[in-house]
Coordinates of N, CA, C and O in Angstrom, one line a residue:
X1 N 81.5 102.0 60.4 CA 82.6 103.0 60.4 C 83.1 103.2 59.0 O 83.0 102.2 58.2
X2 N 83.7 104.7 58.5 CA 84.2 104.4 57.1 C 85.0 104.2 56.9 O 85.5 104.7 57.9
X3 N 85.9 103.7 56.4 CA 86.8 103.0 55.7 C 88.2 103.8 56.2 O 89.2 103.1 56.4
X4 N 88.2 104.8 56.3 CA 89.4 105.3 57.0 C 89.5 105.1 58.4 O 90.7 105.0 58.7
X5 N 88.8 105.1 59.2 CA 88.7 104.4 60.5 C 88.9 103.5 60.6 O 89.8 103.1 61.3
X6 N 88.1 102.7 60.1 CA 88.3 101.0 59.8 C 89.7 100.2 59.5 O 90.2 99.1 60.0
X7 N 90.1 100.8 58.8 CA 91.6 100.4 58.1 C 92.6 100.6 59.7 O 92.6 99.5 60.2
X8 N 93.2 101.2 60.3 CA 93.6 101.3 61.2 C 93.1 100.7 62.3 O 94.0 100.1 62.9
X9 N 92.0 100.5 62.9 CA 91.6 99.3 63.7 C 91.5 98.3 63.5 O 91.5 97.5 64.3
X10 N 91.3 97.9 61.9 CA 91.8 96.0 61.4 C 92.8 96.2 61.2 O 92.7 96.0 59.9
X11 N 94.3 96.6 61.5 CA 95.6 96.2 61.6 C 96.2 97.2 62.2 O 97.0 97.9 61.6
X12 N 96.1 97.4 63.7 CA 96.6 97.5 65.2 C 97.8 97.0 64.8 O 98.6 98.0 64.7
X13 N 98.7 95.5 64.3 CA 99.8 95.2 63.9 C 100.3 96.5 63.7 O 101.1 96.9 64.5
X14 N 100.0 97.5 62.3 CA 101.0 98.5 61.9 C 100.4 99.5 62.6 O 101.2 100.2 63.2
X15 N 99.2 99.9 62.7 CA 98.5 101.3 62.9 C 99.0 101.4 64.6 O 99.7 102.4 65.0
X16 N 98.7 100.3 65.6 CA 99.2 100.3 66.7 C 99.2 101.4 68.1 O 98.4 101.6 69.0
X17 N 101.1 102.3 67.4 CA 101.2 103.3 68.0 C 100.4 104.8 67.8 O 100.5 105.7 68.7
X18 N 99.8 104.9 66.9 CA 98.9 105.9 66.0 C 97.3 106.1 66.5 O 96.4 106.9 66.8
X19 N 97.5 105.1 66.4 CA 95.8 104.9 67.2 C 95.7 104.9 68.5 O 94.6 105.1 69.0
X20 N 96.8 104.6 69.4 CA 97.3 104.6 71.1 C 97.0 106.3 71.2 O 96.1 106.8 71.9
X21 N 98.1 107.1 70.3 CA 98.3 108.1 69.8 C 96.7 109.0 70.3 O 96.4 109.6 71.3
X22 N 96.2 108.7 69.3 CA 95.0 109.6 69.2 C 94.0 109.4 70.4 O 93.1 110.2 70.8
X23 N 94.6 107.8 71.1 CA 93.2 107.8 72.1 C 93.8 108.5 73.5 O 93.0 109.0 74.3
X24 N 95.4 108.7 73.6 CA 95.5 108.9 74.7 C 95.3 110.8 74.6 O 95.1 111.5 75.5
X25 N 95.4 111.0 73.4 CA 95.2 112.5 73.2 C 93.4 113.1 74.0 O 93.2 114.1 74.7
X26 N 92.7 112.3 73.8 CA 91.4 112.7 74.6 C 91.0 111.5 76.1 O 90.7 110.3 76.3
X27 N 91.3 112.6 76.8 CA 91.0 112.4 77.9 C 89.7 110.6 79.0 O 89.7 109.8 79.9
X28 N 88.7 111.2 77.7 CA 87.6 109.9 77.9 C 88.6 108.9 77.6 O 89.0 108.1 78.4
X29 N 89.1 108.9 76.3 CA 89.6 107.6 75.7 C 91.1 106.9 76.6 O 91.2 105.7 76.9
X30 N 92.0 107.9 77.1 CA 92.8 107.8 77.6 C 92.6 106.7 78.7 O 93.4 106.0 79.4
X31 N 91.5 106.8 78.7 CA 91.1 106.0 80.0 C 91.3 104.3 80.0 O 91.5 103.5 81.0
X32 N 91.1 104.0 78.2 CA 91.3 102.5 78.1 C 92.6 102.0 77.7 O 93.0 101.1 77.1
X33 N 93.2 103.2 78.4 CA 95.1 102.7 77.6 C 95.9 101.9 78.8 O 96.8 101.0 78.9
X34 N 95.1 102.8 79.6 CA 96.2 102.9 81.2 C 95.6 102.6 82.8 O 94.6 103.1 83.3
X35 N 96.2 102.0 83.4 CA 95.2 102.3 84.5 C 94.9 104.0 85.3 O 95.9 104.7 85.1
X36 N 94.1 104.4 85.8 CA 93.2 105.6 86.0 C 93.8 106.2 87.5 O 94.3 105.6 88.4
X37 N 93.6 107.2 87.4 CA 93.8 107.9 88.8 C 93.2 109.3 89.2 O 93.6 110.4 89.0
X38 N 92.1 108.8 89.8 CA 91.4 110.1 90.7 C 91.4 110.6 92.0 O 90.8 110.1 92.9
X39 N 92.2 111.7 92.1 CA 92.3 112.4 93.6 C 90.7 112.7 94.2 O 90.2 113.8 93.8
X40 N 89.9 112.0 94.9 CA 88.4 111.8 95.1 C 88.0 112.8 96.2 O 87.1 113.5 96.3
X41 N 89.0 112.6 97.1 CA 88.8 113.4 98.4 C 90.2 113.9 99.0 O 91.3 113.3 99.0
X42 N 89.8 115.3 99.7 CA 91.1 116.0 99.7 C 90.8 117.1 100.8 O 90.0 118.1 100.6
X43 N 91.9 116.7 102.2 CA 91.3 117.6 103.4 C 92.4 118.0 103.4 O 93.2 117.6 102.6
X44 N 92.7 119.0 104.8 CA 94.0 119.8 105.1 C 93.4 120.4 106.0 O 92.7 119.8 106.9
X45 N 93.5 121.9 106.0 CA 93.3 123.2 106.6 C 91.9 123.2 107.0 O 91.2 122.5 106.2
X46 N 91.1 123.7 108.2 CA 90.3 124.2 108.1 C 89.6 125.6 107.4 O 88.4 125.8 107.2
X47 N 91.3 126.6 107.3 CA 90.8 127.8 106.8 C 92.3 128.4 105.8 O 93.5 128.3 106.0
X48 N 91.7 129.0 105.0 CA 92.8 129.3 104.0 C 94.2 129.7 104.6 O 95.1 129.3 104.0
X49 N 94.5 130.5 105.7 CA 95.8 131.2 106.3 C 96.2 130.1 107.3 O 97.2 130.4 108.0
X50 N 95.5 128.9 107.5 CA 95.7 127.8 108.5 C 96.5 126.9 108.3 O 95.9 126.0 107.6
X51 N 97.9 126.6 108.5 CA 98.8 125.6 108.2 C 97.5 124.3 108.6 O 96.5 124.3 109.4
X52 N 97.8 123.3 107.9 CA 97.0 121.9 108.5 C 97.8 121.1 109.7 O 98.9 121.6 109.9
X53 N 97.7 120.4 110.4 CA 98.2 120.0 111.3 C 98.7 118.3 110.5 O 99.6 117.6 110.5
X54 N 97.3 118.4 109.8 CA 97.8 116.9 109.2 C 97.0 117.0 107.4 O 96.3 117.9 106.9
X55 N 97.4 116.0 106.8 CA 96.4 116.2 105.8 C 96.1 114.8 105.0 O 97.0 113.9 104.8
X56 N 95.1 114.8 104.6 CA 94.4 113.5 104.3 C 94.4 114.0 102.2 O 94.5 115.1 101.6
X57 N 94.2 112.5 101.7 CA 93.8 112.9 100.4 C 93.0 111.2 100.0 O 93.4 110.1 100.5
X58 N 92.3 111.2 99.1 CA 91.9 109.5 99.0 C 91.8 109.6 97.7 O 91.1 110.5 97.1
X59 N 92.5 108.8 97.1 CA 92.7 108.5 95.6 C 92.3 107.4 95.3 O 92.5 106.5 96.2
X60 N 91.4 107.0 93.9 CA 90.5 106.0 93.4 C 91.2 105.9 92.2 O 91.4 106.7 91.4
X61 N 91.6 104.0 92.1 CA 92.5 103.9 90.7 C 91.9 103.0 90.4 O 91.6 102.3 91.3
X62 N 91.6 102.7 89.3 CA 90.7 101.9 88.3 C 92.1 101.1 87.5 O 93.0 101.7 86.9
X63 N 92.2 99.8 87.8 CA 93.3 99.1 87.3 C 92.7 98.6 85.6 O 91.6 98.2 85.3
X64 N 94.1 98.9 84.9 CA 93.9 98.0 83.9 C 94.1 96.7 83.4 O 95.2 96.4 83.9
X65 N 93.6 95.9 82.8 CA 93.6 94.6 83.1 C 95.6 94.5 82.7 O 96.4 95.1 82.0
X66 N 95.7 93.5 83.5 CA 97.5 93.2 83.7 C 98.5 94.1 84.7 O 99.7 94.0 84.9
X67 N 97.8 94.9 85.2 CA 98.4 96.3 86.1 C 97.5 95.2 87.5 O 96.3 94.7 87.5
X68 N 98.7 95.1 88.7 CA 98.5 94.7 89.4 C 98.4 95.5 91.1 O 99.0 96.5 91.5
X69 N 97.7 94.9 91.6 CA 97.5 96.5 92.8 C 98.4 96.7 93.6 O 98.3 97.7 94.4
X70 N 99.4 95.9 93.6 CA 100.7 95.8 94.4 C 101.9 96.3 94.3 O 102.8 96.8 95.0
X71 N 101.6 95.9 92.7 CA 102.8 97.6 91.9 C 102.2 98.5 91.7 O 102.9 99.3 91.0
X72 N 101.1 98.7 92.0 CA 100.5 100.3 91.8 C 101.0 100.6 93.0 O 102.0 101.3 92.9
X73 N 100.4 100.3 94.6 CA 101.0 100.9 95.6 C 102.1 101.0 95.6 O 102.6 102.0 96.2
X74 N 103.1 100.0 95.1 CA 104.8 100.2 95.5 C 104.9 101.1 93.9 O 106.1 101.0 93.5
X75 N 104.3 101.7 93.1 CA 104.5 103.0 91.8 C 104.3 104.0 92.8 O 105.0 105.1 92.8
X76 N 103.4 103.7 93.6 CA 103.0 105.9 94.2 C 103.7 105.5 95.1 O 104.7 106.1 94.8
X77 N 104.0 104.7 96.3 CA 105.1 105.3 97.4 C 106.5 105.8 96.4 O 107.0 106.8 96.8
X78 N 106.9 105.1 95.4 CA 108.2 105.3 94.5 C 108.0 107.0 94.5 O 108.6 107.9 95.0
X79 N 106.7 107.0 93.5 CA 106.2 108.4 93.3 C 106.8 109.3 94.2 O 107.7 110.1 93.9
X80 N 106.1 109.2 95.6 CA 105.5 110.2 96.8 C 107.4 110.3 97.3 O 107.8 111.4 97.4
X81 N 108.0 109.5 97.4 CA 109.5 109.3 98.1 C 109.0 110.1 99.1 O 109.2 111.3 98.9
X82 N 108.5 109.9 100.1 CA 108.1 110.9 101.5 C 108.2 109.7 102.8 O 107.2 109.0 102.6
X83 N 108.7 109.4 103.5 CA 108.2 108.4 104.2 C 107.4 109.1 105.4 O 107.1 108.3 106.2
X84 N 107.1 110.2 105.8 CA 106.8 111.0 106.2 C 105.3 111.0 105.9 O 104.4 111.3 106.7
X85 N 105.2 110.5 104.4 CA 103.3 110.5 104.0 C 103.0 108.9 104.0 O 103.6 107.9 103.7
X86 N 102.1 108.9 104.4 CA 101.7 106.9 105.3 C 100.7 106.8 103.6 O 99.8 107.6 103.4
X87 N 101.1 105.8 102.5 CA 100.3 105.4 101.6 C 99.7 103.8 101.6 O 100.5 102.9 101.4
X88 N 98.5 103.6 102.0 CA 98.2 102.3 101.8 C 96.6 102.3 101.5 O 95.9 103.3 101.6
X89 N 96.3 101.0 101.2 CA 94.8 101.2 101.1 C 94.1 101.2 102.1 O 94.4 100.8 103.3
X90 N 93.1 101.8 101.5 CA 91.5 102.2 102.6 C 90.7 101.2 102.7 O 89.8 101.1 103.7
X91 N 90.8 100.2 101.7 CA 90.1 98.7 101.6 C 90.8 98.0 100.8 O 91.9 98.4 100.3
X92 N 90.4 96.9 100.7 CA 91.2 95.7 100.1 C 90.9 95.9 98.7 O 89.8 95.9 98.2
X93 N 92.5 96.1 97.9 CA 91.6 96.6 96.5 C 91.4 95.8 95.4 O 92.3 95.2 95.0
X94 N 90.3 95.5 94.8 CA 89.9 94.8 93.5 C 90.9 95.0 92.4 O 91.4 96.0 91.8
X95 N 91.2 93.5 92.5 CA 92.0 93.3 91.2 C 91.4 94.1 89.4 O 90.4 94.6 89.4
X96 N 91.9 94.0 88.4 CA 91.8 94.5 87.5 C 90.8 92.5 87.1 O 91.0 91.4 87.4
X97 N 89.6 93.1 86.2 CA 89.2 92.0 85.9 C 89.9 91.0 84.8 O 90.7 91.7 84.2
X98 N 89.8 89.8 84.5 CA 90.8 89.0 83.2 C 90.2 89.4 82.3 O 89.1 89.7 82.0
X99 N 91.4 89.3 81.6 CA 90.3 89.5 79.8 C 90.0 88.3 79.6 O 90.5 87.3 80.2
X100 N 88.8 88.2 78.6 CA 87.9 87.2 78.8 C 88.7 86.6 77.0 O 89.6 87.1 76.4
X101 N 88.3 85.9 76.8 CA 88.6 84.9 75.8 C 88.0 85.0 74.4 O 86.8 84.7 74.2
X102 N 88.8 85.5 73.4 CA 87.7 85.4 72.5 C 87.5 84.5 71.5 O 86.8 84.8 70.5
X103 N 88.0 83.4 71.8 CA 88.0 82.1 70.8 C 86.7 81.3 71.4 O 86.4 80.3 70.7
X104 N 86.1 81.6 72.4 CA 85.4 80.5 72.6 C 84.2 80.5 71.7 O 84.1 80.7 70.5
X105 N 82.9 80.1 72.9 CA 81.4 80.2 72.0 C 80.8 81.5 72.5 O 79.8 81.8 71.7
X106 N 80.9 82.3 73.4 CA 81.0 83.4 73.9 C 80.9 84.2 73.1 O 79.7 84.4 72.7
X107 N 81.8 84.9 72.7 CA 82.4 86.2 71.9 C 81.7 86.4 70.5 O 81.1 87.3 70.0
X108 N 81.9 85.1 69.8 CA 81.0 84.7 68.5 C 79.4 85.4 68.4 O 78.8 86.1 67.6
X109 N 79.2 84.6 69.5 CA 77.9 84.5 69.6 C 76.9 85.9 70.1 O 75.7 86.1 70.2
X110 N 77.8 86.4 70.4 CA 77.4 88.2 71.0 C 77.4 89.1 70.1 O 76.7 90.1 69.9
X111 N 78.6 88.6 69.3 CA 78.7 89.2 68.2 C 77.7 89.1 66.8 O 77.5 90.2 66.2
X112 N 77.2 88.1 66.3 CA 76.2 87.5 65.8 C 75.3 88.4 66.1 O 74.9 89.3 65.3
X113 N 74.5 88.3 67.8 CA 73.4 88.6 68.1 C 73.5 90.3 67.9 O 72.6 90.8 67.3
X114 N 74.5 91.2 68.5 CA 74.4 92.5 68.4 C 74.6 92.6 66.9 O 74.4 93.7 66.5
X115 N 74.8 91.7 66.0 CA 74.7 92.3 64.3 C 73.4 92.7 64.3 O 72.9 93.9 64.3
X116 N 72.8 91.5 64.3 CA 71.2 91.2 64.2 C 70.3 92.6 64.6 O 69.4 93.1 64.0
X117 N 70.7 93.0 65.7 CA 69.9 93.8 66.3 C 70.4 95.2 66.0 O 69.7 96.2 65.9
X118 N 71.9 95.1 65.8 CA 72.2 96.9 64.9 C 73.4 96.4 64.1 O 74.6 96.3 64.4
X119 N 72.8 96.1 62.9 CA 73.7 95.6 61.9 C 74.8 97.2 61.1 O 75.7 97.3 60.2
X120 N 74.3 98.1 61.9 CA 75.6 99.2 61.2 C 76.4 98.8 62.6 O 77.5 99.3 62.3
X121 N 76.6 98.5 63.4 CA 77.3 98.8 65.0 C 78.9 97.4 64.6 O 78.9 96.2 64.6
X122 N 79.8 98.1 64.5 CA 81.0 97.4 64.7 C 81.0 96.8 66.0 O 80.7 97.5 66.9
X123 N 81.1 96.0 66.1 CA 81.3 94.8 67.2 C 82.8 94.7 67.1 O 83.5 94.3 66.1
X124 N 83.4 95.4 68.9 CA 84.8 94.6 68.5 C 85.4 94.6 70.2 O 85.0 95.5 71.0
X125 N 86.3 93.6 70.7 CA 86.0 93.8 72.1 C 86.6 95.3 72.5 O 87.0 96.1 71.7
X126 N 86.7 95.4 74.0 CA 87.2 97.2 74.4 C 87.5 96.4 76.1 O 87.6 95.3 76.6
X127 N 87.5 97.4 76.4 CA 87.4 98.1 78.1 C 86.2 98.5 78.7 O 85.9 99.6 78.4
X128 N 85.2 97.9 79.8 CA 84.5 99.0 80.0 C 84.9 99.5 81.4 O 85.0 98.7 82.3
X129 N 85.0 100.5 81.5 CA 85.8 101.2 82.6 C 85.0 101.1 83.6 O 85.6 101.2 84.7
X130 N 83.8 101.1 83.7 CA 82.9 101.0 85.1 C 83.1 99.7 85.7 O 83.4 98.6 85.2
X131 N 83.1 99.9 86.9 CA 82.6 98.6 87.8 C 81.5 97.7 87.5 O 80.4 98.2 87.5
X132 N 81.6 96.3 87.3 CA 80.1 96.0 87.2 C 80.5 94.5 88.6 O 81.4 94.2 89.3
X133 N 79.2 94.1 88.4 CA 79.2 93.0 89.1 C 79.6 91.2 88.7 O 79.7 90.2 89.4
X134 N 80.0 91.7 87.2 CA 80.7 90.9 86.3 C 82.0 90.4 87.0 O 82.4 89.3 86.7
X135 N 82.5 91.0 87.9 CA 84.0 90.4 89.0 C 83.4 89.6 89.6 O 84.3 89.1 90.3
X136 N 82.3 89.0 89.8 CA 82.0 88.1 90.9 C 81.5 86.8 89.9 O 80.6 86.0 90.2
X137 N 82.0 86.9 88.9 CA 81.4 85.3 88.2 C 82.8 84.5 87.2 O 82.7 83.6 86.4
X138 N 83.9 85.2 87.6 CA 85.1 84.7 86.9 C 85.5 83.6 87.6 O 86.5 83.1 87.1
X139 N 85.0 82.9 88.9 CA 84.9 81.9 89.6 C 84.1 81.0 88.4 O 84.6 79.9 88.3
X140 N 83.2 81.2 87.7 CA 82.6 80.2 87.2 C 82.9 79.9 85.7 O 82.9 78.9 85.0
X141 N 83.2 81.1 85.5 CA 83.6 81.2 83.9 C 84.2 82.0 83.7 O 84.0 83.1 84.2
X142 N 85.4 81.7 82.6 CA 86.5 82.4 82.0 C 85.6 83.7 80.8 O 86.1 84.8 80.5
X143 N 84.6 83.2 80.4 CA 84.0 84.3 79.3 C 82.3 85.1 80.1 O 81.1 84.8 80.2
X144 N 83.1 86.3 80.6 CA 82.8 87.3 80.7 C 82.6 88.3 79.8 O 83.6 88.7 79.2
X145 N 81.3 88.8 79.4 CA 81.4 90.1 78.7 C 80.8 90.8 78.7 O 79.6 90.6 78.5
X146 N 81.3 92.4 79.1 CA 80.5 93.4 79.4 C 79.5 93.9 78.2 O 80.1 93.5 77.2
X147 N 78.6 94.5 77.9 CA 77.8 94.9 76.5 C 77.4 96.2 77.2 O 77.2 96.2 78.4
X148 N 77.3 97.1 76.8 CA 76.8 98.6 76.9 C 76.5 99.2 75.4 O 77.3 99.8 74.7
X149 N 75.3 98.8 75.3 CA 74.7 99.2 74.0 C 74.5 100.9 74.3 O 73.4 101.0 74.8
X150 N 75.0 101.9 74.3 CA 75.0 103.1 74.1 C 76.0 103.8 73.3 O 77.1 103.4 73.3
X151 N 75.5 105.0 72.3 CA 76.5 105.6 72.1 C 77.1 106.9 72.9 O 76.5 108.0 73.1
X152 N 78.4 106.7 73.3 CA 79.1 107.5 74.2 C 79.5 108.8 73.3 O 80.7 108.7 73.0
X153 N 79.0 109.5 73.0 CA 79.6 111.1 72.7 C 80.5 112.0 73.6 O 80.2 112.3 74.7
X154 N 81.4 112.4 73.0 CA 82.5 113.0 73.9 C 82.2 114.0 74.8 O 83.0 114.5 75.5
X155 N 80.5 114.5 74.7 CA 80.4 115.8 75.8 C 79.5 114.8 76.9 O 78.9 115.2 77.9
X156 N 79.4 113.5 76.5 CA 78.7 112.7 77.8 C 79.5 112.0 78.4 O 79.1 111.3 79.4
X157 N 80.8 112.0 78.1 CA 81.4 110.8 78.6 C 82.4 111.8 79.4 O 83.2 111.1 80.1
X158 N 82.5 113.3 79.5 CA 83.3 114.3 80.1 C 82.2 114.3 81.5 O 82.4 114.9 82.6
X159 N 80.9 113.5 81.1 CA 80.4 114.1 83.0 C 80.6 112.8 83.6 O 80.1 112.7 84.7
X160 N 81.1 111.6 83.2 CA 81.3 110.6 84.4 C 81.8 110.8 85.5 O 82.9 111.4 85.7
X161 N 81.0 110.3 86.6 CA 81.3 110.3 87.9 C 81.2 111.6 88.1 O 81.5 111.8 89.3
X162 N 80.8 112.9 87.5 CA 80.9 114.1 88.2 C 79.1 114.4 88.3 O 78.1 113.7 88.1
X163 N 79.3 116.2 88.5 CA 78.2 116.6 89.0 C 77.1 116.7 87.2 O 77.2 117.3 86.2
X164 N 76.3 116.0 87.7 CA 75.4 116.1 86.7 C 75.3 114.9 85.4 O 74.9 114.9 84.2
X165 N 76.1 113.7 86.4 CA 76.4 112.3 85.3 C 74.9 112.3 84.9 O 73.8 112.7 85.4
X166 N 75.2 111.6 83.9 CA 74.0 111.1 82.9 C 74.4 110.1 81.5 O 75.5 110.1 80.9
X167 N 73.6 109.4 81.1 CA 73.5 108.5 79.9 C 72.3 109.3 78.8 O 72.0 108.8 77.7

């Protein structure tokens, strides 16, 4: 990265709110500030002039790590103030995964190895917002780390999860 970039991500201390700033400004980025919320599915009426009799909607929230699923549901009933609209989960929902540790031999050592193999590529930890299968090994170990060696450009990272996703 050049050096104007750089300066503000090695001291978060002062740069902080500036850099929060700019990620929540784009939408992809926004994504690793906060936990997430997508209205997925959404029924009512059968026909445009048709009051609904009832109406359904299924929302998909991607927690951020420290955002817990218990105050998310008791955030949107607060939200909804309807007691009239029934809000609860559709399944039992996955916690937000822990952040993994970066003092150990883990982190070092990933770091090292992704130099090696793309010595321009800043190594620094993040969020990866996808699901992986990485939730099912924090039973054995505290150092978890996702790696997604790709570069995300902002007209690829606008088709996640929609029609015509791709890498």
């Amino acid at each position: 990265l050049p050096f104007h970039l750089r300066l503000p991500l090695a001291n978060l201390w002062l740069f902080g709110p500036l850099v929060e700033g700019q990620l929540a400004a784009d939408p992809s980025m926004n994504a690793l500030l906060r936990t997430t919320t997508a209205a997925t599915m959404i029924e009512g009426s059968v026909k445009e002039n048709v009051l609904p009799i009832r109406a359904r909607a299924a929302v998909n929230f991607r927690l951020l790590p420290g955002d817990r699923s218990a105050d998310l549901l008791e955030h949107v009933r607060r939200a909804v103030a309807d007691e009239r609209v029934e809000i609860r989960f559709l399944h039992d929902p996955s916690e937000a995964s822990p952040i993994s540790p970066l003092d150990g031999a883990g982190f070092p050592l990933l770091q090292r190895t992704i130099a090696e193999v793309f010595p321009a590529a800043l190594v620094a930890p993040g969020l990866v917002l996808g699901g992986t299968d990485s939730r099912q090994y924090t039973r054995v170990t505290p150092e978890i780390f996702r790696f997604t060696p790709f570069v995300f450009r902002p007209d690829v990272l606008r088709l996640a999860h929609g029609t015509n996703e791709r890498l």
